Tab-separated table of C-alpha atoms in Angstrom:
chain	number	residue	atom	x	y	z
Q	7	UNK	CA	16.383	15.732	-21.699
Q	8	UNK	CA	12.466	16.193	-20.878
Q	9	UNK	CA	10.494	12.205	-21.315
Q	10	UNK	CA	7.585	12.715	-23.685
Q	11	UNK	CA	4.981	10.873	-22.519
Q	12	UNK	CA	2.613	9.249	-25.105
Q	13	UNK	CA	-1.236	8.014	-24.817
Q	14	UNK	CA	-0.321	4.676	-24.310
Q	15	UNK	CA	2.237	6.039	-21.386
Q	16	UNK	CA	-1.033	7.326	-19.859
Q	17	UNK	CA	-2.713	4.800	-20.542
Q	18	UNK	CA	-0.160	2.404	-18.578
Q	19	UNK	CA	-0.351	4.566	-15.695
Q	20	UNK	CA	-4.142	4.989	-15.798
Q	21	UNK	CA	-4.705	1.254	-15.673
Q	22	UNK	CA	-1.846	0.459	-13.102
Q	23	UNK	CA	-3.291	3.029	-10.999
Q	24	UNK	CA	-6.982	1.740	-11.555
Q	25	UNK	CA	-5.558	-1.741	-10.272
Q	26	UNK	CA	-3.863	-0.311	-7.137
Q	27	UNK	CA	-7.234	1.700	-6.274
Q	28	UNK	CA	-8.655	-1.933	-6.130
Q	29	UNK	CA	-5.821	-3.122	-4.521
Q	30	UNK	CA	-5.894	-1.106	-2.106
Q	31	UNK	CA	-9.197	-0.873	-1.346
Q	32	UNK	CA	-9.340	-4.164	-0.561
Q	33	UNK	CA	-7.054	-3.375	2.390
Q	34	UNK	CA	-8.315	-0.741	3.325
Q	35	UNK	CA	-11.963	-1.624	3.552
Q	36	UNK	CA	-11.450	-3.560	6.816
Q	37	UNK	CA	-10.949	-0.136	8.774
Q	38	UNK	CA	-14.095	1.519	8.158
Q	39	UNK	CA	-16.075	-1.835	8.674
Q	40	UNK	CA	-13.806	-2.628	11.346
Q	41	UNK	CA	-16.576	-1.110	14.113
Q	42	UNK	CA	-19.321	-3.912	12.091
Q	43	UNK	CA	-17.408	-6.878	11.602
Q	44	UNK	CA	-16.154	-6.475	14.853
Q	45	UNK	CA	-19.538	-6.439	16.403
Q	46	UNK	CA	-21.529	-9.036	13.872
Q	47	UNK	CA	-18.521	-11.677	14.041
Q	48	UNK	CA	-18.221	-11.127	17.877
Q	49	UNK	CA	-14.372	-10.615	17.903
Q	50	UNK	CA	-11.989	-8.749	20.052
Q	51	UNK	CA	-9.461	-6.163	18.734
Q	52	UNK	CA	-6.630	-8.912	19.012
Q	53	UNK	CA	-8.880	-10.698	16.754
Q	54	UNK	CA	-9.326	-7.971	14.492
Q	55	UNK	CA	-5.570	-7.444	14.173
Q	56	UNK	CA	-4.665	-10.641	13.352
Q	57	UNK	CA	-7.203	-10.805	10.675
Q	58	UNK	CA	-5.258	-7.505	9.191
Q	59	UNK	CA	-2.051	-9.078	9.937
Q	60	UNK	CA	-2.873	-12.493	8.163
Q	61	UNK	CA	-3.073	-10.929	5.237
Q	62	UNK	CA	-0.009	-8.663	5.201
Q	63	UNK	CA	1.824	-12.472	6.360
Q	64	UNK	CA	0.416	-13.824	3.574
Q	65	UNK	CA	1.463	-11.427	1.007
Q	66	UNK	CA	4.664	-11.256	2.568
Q	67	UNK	CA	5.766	-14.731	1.903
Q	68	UNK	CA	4.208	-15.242	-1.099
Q	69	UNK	CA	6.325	-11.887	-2.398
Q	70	UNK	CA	9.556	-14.040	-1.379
Q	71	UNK	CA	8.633	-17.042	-3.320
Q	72	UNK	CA	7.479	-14.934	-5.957
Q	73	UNK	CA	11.141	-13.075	-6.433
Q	74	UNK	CA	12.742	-15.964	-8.002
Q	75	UNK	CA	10.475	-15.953	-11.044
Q	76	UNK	CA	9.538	-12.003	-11.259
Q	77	UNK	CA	12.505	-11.734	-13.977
Q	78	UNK	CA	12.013	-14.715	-16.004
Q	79	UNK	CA	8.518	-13.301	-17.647
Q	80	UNK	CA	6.452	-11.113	-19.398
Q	81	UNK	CA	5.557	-8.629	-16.599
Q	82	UNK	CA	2.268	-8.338	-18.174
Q	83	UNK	CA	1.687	-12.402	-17.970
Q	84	UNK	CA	2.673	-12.188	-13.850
Q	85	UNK	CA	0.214	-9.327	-12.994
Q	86	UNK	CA	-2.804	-11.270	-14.953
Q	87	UNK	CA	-2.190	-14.638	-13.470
Q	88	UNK	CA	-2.209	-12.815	-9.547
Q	89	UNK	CA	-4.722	-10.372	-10.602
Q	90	UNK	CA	-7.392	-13.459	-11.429
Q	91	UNK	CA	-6.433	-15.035	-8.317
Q	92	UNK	CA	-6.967	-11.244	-6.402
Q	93	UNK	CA	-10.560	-11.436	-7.730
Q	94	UNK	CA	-11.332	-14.704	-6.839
Q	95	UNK	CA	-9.876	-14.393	-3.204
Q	96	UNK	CA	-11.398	-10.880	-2.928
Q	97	UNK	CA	-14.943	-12.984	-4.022
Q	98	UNK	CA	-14.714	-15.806	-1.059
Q	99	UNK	CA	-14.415	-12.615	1.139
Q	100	UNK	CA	-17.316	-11.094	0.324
Q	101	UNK	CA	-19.277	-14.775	1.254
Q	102	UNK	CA	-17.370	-15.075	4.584
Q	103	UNK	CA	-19.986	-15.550	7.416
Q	104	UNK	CA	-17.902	-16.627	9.941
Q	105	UNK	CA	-14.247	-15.314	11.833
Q	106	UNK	CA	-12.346	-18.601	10.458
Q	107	UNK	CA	-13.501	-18.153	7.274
Q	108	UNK	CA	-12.641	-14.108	7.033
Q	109	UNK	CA	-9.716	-15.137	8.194
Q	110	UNK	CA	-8.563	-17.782	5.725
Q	111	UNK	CA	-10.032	-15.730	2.702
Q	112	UNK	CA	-7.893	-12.740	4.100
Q	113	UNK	CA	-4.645	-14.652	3.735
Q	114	UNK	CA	-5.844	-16.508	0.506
Q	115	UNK	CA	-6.325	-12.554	-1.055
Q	116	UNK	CA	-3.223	-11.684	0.841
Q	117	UNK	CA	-0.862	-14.406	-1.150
Q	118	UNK	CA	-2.352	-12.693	-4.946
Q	119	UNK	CA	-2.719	-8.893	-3.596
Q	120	UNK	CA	0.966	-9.021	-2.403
Q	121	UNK	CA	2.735	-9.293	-5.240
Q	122	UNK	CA	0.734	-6.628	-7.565
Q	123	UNK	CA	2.123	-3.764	-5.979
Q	124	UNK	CA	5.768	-4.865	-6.832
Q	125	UNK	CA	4.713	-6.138	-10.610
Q	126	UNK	CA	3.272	-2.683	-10.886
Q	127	UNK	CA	6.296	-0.716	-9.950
Q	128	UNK	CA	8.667	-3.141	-11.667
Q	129	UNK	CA	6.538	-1.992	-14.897
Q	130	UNK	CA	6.881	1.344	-13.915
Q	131	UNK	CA	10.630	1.545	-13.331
Q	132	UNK	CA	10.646	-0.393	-16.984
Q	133	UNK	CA	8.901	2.143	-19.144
Q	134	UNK	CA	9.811	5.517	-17.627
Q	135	UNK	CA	12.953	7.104	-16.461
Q	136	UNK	CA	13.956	7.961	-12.865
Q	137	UNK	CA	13.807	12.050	-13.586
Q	138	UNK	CA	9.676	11.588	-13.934
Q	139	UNK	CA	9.427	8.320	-11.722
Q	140	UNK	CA	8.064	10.364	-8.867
Q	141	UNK	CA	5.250	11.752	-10.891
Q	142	UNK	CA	4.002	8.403	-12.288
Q	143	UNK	CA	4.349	7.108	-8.409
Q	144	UNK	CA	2.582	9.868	-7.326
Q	145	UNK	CA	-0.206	9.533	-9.596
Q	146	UNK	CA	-0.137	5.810	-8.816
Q	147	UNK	CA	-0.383	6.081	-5.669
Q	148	UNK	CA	-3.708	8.660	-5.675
Q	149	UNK	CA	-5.214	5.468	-5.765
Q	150	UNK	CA	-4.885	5.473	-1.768
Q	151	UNK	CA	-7.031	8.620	-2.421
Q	152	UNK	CA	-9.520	7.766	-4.364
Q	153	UNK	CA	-10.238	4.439	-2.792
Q	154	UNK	CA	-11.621	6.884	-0.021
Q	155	UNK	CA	-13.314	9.244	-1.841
Q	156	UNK	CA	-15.054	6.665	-4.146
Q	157	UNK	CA	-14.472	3.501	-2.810
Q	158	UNK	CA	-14.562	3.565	1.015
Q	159	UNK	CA	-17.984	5.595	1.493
Q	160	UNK	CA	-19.548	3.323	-1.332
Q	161	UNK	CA	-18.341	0.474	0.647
Q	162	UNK	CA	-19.114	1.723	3.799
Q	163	UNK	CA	-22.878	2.845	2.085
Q	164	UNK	CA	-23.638	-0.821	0.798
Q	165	UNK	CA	-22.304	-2.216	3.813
Q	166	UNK	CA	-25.195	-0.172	5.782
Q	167	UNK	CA	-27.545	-1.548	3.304
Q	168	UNK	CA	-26.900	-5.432	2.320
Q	169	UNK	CA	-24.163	-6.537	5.667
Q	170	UNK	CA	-20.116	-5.447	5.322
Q	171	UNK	CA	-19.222	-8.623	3.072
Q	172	UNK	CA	-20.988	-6.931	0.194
Q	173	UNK	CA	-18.141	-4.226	-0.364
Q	174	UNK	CA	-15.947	-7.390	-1.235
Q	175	UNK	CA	-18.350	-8.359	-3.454
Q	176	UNK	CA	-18.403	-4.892	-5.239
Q	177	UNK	CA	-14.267	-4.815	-5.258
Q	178	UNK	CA	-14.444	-8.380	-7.097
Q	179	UNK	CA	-16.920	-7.008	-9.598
Q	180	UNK	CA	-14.736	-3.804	-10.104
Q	181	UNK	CA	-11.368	-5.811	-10.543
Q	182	UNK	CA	-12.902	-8.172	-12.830
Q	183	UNK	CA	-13.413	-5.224	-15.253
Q	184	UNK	CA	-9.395	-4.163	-14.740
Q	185	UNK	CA	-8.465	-7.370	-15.376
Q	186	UNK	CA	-9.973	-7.617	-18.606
Q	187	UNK	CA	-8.961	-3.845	-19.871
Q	188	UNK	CA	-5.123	-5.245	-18.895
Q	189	UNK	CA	-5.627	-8.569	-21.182
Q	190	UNK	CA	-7.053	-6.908	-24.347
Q	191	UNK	CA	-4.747	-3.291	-24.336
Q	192	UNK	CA	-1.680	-3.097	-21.998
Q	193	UNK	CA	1.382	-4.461	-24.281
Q	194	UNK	CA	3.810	-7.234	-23.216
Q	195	UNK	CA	6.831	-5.705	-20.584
Q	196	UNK	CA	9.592	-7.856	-21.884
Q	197	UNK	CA	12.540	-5.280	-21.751
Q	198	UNK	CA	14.245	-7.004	-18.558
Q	199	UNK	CA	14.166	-10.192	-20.744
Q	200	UNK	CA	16.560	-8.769	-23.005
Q	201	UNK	CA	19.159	-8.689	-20.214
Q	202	UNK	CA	18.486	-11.698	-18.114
Q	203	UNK	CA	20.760	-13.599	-16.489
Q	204	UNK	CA	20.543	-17.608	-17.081
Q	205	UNK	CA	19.453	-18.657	-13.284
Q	206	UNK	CA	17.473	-21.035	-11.332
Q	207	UNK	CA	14.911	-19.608	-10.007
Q	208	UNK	CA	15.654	-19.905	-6.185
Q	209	UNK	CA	19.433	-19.148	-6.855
Q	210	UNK	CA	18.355	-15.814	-8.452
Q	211	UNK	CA	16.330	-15.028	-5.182
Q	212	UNK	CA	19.401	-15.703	-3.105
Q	213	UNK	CA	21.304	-13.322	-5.276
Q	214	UNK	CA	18.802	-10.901	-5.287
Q	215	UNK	CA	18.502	-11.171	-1.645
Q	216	UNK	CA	22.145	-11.064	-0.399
Q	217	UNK	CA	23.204	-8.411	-2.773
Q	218	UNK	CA	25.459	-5.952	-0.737
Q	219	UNK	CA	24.139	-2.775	-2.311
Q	220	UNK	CA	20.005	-3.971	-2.040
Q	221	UNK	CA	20.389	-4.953	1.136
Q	222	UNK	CA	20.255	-1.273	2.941
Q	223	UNK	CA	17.260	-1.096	0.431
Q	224	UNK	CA	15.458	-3.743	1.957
Q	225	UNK	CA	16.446	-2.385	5.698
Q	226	UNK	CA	14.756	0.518	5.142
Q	227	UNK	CA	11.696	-0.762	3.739
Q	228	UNK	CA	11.042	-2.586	6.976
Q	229	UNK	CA	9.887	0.203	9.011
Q	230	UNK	CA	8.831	2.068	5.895
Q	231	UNK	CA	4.656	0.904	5.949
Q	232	UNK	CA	5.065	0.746	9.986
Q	233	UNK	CA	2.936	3.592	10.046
Q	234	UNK	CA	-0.344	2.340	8.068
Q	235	UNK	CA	-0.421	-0.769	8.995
Q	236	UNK	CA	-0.354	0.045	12.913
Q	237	UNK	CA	-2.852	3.209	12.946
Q	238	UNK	CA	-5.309	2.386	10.045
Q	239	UNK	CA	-6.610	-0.911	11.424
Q	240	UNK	CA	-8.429	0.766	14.463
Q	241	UNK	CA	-8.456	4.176	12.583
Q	242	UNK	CA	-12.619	4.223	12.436
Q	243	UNK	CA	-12.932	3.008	15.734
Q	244	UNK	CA	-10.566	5.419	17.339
Q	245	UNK	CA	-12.422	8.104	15.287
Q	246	UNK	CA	-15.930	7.362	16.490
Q	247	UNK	CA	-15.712	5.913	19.850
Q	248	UNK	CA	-12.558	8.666	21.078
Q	249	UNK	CA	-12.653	11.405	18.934
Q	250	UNK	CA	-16.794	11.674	18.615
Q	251	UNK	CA	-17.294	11.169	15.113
Q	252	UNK	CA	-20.813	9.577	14.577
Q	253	UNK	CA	-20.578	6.761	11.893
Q	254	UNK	CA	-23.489	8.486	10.075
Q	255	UNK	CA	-20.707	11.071	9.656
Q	256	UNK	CA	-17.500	8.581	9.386
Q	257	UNK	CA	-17.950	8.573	5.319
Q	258	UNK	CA	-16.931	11.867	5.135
Q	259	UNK	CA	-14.387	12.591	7.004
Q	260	UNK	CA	-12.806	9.886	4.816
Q	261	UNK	CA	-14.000	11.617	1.577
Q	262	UNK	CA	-12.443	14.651	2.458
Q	263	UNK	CA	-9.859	13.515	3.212
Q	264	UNK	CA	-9.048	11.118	0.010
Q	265	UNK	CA	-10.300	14.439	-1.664
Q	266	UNK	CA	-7.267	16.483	-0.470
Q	267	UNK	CA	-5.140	13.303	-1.071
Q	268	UNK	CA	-5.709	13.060	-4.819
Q	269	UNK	CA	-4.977	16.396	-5.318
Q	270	UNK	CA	-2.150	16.538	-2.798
Q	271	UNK	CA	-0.559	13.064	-4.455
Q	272	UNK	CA	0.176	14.578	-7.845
Q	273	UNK	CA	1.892	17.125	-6.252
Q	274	UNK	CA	3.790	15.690	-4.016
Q	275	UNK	CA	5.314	13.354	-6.860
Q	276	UNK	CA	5.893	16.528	-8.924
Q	277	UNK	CA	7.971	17.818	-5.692
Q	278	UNK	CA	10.063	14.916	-5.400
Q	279	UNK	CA	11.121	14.872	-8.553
Q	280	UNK	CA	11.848	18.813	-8.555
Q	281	UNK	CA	13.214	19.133	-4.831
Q	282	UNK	CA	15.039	15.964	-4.678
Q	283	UNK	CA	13.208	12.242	-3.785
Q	284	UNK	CA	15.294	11.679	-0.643
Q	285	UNK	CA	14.891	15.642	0.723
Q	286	UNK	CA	11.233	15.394	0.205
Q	287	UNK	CA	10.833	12.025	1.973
Q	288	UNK	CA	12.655	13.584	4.773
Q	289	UNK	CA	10.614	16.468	5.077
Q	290	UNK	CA	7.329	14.357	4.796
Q	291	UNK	CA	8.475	12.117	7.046
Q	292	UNK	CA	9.338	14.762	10.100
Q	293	UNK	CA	5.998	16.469	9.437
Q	294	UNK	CA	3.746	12.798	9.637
Q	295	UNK	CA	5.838	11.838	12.689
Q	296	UNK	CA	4.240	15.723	14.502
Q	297	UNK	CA	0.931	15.187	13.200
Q	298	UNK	CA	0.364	11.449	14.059
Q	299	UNK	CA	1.680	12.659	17.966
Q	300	UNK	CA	-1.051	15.304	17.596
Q	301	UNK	CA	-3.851	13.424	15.724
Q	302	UNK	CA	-2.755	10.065	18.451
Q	303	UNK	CA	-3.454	11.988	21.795
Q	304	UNK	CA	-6.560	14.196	20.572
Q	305	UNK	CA	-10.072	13.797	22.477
Q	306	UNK	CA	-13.278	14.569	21.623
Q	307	UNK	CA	-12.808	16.831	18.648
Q	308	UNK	CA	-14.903	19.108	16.244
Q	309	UNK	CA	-15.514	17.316	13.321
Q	310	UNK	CA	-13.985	19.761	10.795
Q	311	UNK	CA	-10.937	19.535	12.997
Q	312	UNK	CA	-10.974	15.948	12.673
Q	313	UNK	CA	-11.157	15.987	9.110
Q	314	UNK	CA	-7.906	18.750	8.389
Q	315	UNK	CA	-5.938	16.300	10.753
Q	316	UNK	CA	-6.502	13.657	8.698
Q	317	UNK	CA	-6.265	15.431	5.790
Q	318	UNK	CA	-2.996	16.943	6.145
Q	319	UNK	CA	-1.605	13.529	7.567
Q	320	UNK	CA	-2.513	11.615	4.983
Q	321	UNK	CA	-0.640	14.012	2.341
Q	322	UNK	CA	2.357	13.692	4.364
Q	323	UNK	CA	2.151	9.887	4.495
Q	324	UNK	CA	1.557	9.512	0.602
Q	325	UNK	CA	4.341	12.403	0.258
Q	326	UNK	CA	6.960	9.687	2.337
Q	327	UNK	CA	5.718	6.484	-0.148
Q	328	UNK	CA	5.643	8.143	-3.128
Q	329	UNK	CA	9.197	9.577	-2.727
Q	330	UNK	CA	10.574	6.343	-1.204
Q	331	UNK	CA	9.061	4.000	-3.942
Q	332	UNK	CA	10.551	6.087	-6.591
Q	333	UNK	CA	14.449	6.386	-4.874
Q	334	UNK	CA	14.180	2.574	-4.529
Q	335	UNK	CA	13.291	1.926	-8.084
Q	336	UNK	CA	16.450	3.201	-8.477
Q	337	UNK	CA	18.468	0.590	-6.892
Q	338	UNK	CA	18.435	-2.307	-8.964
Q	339	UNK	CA	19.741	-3.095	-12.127
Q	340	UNK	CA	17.325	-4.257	-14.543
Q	341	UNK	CA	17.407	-8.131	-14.910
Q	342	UNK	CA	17.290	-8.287	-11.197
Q	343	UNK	CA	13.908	-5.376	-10.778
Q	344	UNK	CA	11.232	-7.469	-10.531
Q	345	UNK	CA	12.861	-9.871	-7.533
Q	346	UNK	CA	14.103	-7.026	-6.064
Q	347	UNK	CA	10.266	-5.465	-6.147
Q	348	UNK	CA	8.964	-8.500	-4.728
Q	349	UNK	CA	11.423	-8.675	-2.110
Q	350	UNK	CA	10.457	-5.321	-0.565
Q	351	UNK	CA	6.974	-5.926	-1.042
Q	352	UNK	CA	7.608	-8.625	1.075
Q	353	UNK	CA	9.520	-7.327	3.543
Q	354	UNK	CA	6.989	-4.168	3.666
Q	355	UNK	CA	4.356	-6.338	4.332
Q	356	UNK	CA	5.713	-8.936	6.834
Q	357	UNK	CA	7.241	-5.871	8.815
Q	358	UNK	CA	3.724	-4.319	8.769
Q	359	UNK	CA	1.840	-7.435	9.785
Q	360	UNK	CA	4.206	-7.607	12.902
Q	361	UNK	CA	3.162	-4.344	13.118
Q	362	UNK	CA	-0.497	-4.554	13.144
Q	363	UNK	CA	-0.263	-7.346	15.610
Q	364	UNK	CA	1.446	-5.154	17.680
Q	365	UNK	CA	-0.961	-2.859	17.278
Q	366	UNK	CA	-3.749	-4.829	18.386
Q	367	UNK	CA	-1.924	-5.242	22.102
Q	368	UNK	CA	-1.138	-1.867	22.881
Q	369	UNK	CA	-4.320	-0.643	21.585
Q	370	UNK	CA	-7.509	-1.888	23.704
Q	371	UNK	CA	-11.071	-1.527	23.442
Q	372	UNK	CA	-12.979	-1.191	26.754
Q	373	UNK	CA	-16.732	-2.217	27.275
Q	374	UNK	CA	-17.837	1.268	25.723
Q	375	UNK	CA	-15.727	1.139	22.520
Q	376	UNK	CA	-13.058	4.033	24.105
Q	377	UNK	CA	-9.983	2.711	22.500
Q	378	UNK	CA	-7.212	3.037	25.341
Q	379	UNK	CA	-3.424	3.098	24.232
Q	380	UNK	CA	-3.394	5.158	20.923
Q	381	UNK	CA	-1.225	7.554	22.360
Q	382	UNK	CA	1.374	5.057	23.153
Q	383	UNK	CA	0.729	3.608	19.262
Q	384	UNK	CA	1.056	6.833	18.436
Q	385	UNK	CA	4.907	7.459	19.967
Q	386	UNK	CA	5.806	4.056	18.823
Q	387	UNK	CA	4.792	5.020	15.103
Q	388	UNK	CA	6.612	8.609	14.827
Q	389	UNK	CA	9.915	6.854	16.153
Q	390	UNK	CA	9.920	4.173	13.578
Q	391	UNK	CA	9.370	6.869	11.112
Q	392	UNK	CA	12.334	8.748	12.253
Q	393	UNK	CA	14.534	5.647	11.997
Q	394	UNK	CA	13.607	5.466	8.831
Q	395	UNK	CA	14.909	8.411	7.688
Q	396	UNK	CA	17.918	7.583	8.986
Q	397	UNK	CA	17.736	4.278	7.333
Q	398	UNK	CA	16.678	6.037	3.697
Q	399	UNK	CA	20.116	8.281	3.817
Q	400	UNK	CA	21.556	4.962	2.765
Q	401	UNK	CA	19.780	3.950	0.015
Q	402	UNK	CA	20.138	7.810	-1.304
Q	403	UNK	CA	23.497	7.724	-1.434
Q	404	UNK	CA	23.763	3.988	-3.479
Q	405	UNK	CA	21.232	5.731	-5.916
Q	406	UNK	CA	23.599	8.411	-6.327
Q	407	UNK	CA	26.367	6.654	-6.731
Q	408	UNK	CA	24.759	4.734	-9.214
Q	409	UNK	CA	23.541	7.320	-11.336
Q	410	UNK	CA	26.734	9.322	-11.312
Q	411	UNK	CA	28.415	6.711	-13.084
């Protein structure tokens, strides 16, 4: 039976979407001003990466805490109260004038920002049905997209114009809006409280945790983000200082790209709900793991080149999330969603701060700005990919299972 779905259904994924483009631009901001805050705050790459990784640390273990209460509220309630403390964090950013302070602000925005994503989807996987989950992801998700088309060159614009802590600034402003659209028109989620189960808090997380079938789940969903979180920290500097994009010309390449992405993200979530989530992840996932071994060992490069590279891999990177976000919706039953949400949020992140640590010691910048060791990142990145899909098989056949019942 085809879901109808209503205004306020669009309206629910409009919003959620509008708060991940925030979100998510508040990660991903760092990369493009990676080349100035690296320079004005006189740090080293190491430096840099830890800075990326605090945050994902932050988020990560703040997710875990989080799990034990995710089911025992109004969904709507949880993703105000970390939203307001998003903004705030996001603000102290954008008056940061020092490394220490960046740094602390990071993991202060990094313990509200890291439990959004998994209220979001835990809302998702509340109102709409697995057979058009993919879609909503995949809409969701363009938010990747569009924080590049509109957000990063804006940010990257300003930056050029008032110093780089004024595209936190702008993000703040931007999110404060969200937050008050959410509080006046999206309606209380309060279906999982209909079927909760009467436990403490930290027992629930246990249970959540140990649960025999989540716990392949939450295997797989440690590798899953490898990817981003090892290439996109250095992404601008490997662009202009190895590949021989000028940073007059860096904005682009990044709107094109999140130009193809928004168009390409729709899609993608159309496919995985047509050709089968875990077959399209698979697919995805192969075709990232060639391009980032291409895009990893490329030289000085035409720019249009440059920008089709990154264009296609970022459409098979959002192709691999959106299909693995919507098969893992699938896995838990409802009173335990939301801690189970967290939980990989957590794990997603923690795995992906390790890996932007790691990142930062293969990959070194030498006294003219030629990043040396990408191609190594980039081998280390396509094999964690592969294990994933190895690692997803599992969680595909639980989700089957489930829903043959």
């Amino acid at each position: 039976m085809d879901f109808k779905f209503s205004a306020y259904h669009i309206f629910v994924v409009g919003v959620l979407a509008f708060l991940q483009f925030t979100v998510v631009l508040d990660f991903m901001i760092l990369s493009p001003l990676g080349v100035l805050v690296m320079k004005e705050l006189q740090i080293s790459t190491q430096q840099f990466g830890f800075v990326v990784s605090a945050y994902a640390f932050s988020a990560g273990t703040t997710g875990i805490f989080a799990a034990g209460f995710a089911d025992r509220f109004d969904r709507k309630k949880m993703l105000l109260f970390f939203y307001i403390g998003f903004v705030l964090a996001t603000f102290l950013c954008g008056i940061a004038t020092s490394y220490f302070f960046l740094l602390g602000a990071r993991i202060l925005t990094g313990v509200f920002a890291g439990v959004l994503s998994s209220i979001s989807f835990a809302i998702v996987a509340d109102l709409f049905p697995l057979q058009v989950r993919g879609r909503v992801m995949g809409f969701i998700m363009t938010a990747f997209a569009a924080s590049q088309v509109f957000g990063l060159p804006i940010g990257i614009f300003i930056s050029n114009l008032w110093g780089w802590q004024s595209s936190f600034l702008m993000i703040a402003g931007i999110s404060g809006i969200v937050g008050f659209v959410i509080f006046f028109y999206l309606k209380p989620v309060t279906t999982h409280l209909d079927n909760k189960v009467e436990r403490h808090a930290f027992l629930h997380l246990i249970k959540t945790l140990v649960e025999p079938k989540y716990i392949p789940a939450f295997i797989a969903t440690t590798l899953l983000a490898t990817g981003g979180f090892m290439l996109m920290p250095f992404g601008s500097a490997f662009s202009v200082h190895n590949l021989g994009v000028s940073l007059e010309d860096l904005p682009l390449v990044y709107m094109i790209t999140g130009v193809v992405s928004i168009f390409g993200g729709p899609i993608m979530g159309r496919l995985s709900d047509s050709v089968g989530k875990y077959r399209m992840f698979v697919i995805a996932s192969i075709l990232a793991a060639i391009v980032i071994i291409y895009y990893t060992r490329m030289q000085i490069t035409p720019l249009p080149i440059v920008i089709f590279v990154n264009s296609i891999l970022f459409v098979f990177v959002s192709a691999r999330m959106i299909s693995a976000n919507a098969l893992t919706s699938a896995v838990p039953d409802l009173h335990d969603r939301g801690a189970f949400m967290a939980i990989s949020s957590s794990v997603q992140q923690i795995s992906g701060g390790i890996a932007a640590s790691v990142a930062g010691l293969i990959v070194v910048q030498t006294s003219s700005g030629y990043m040396e060791g990408y191609e190594t990142l980039g081998y280390v990145v396509a094999a964690a990919i592969l294990i994933t899909i190895a690692l997803m098989y599992n969680v595909n056949k639980i989700v089957l299972s489930k829903h043959a019942k």
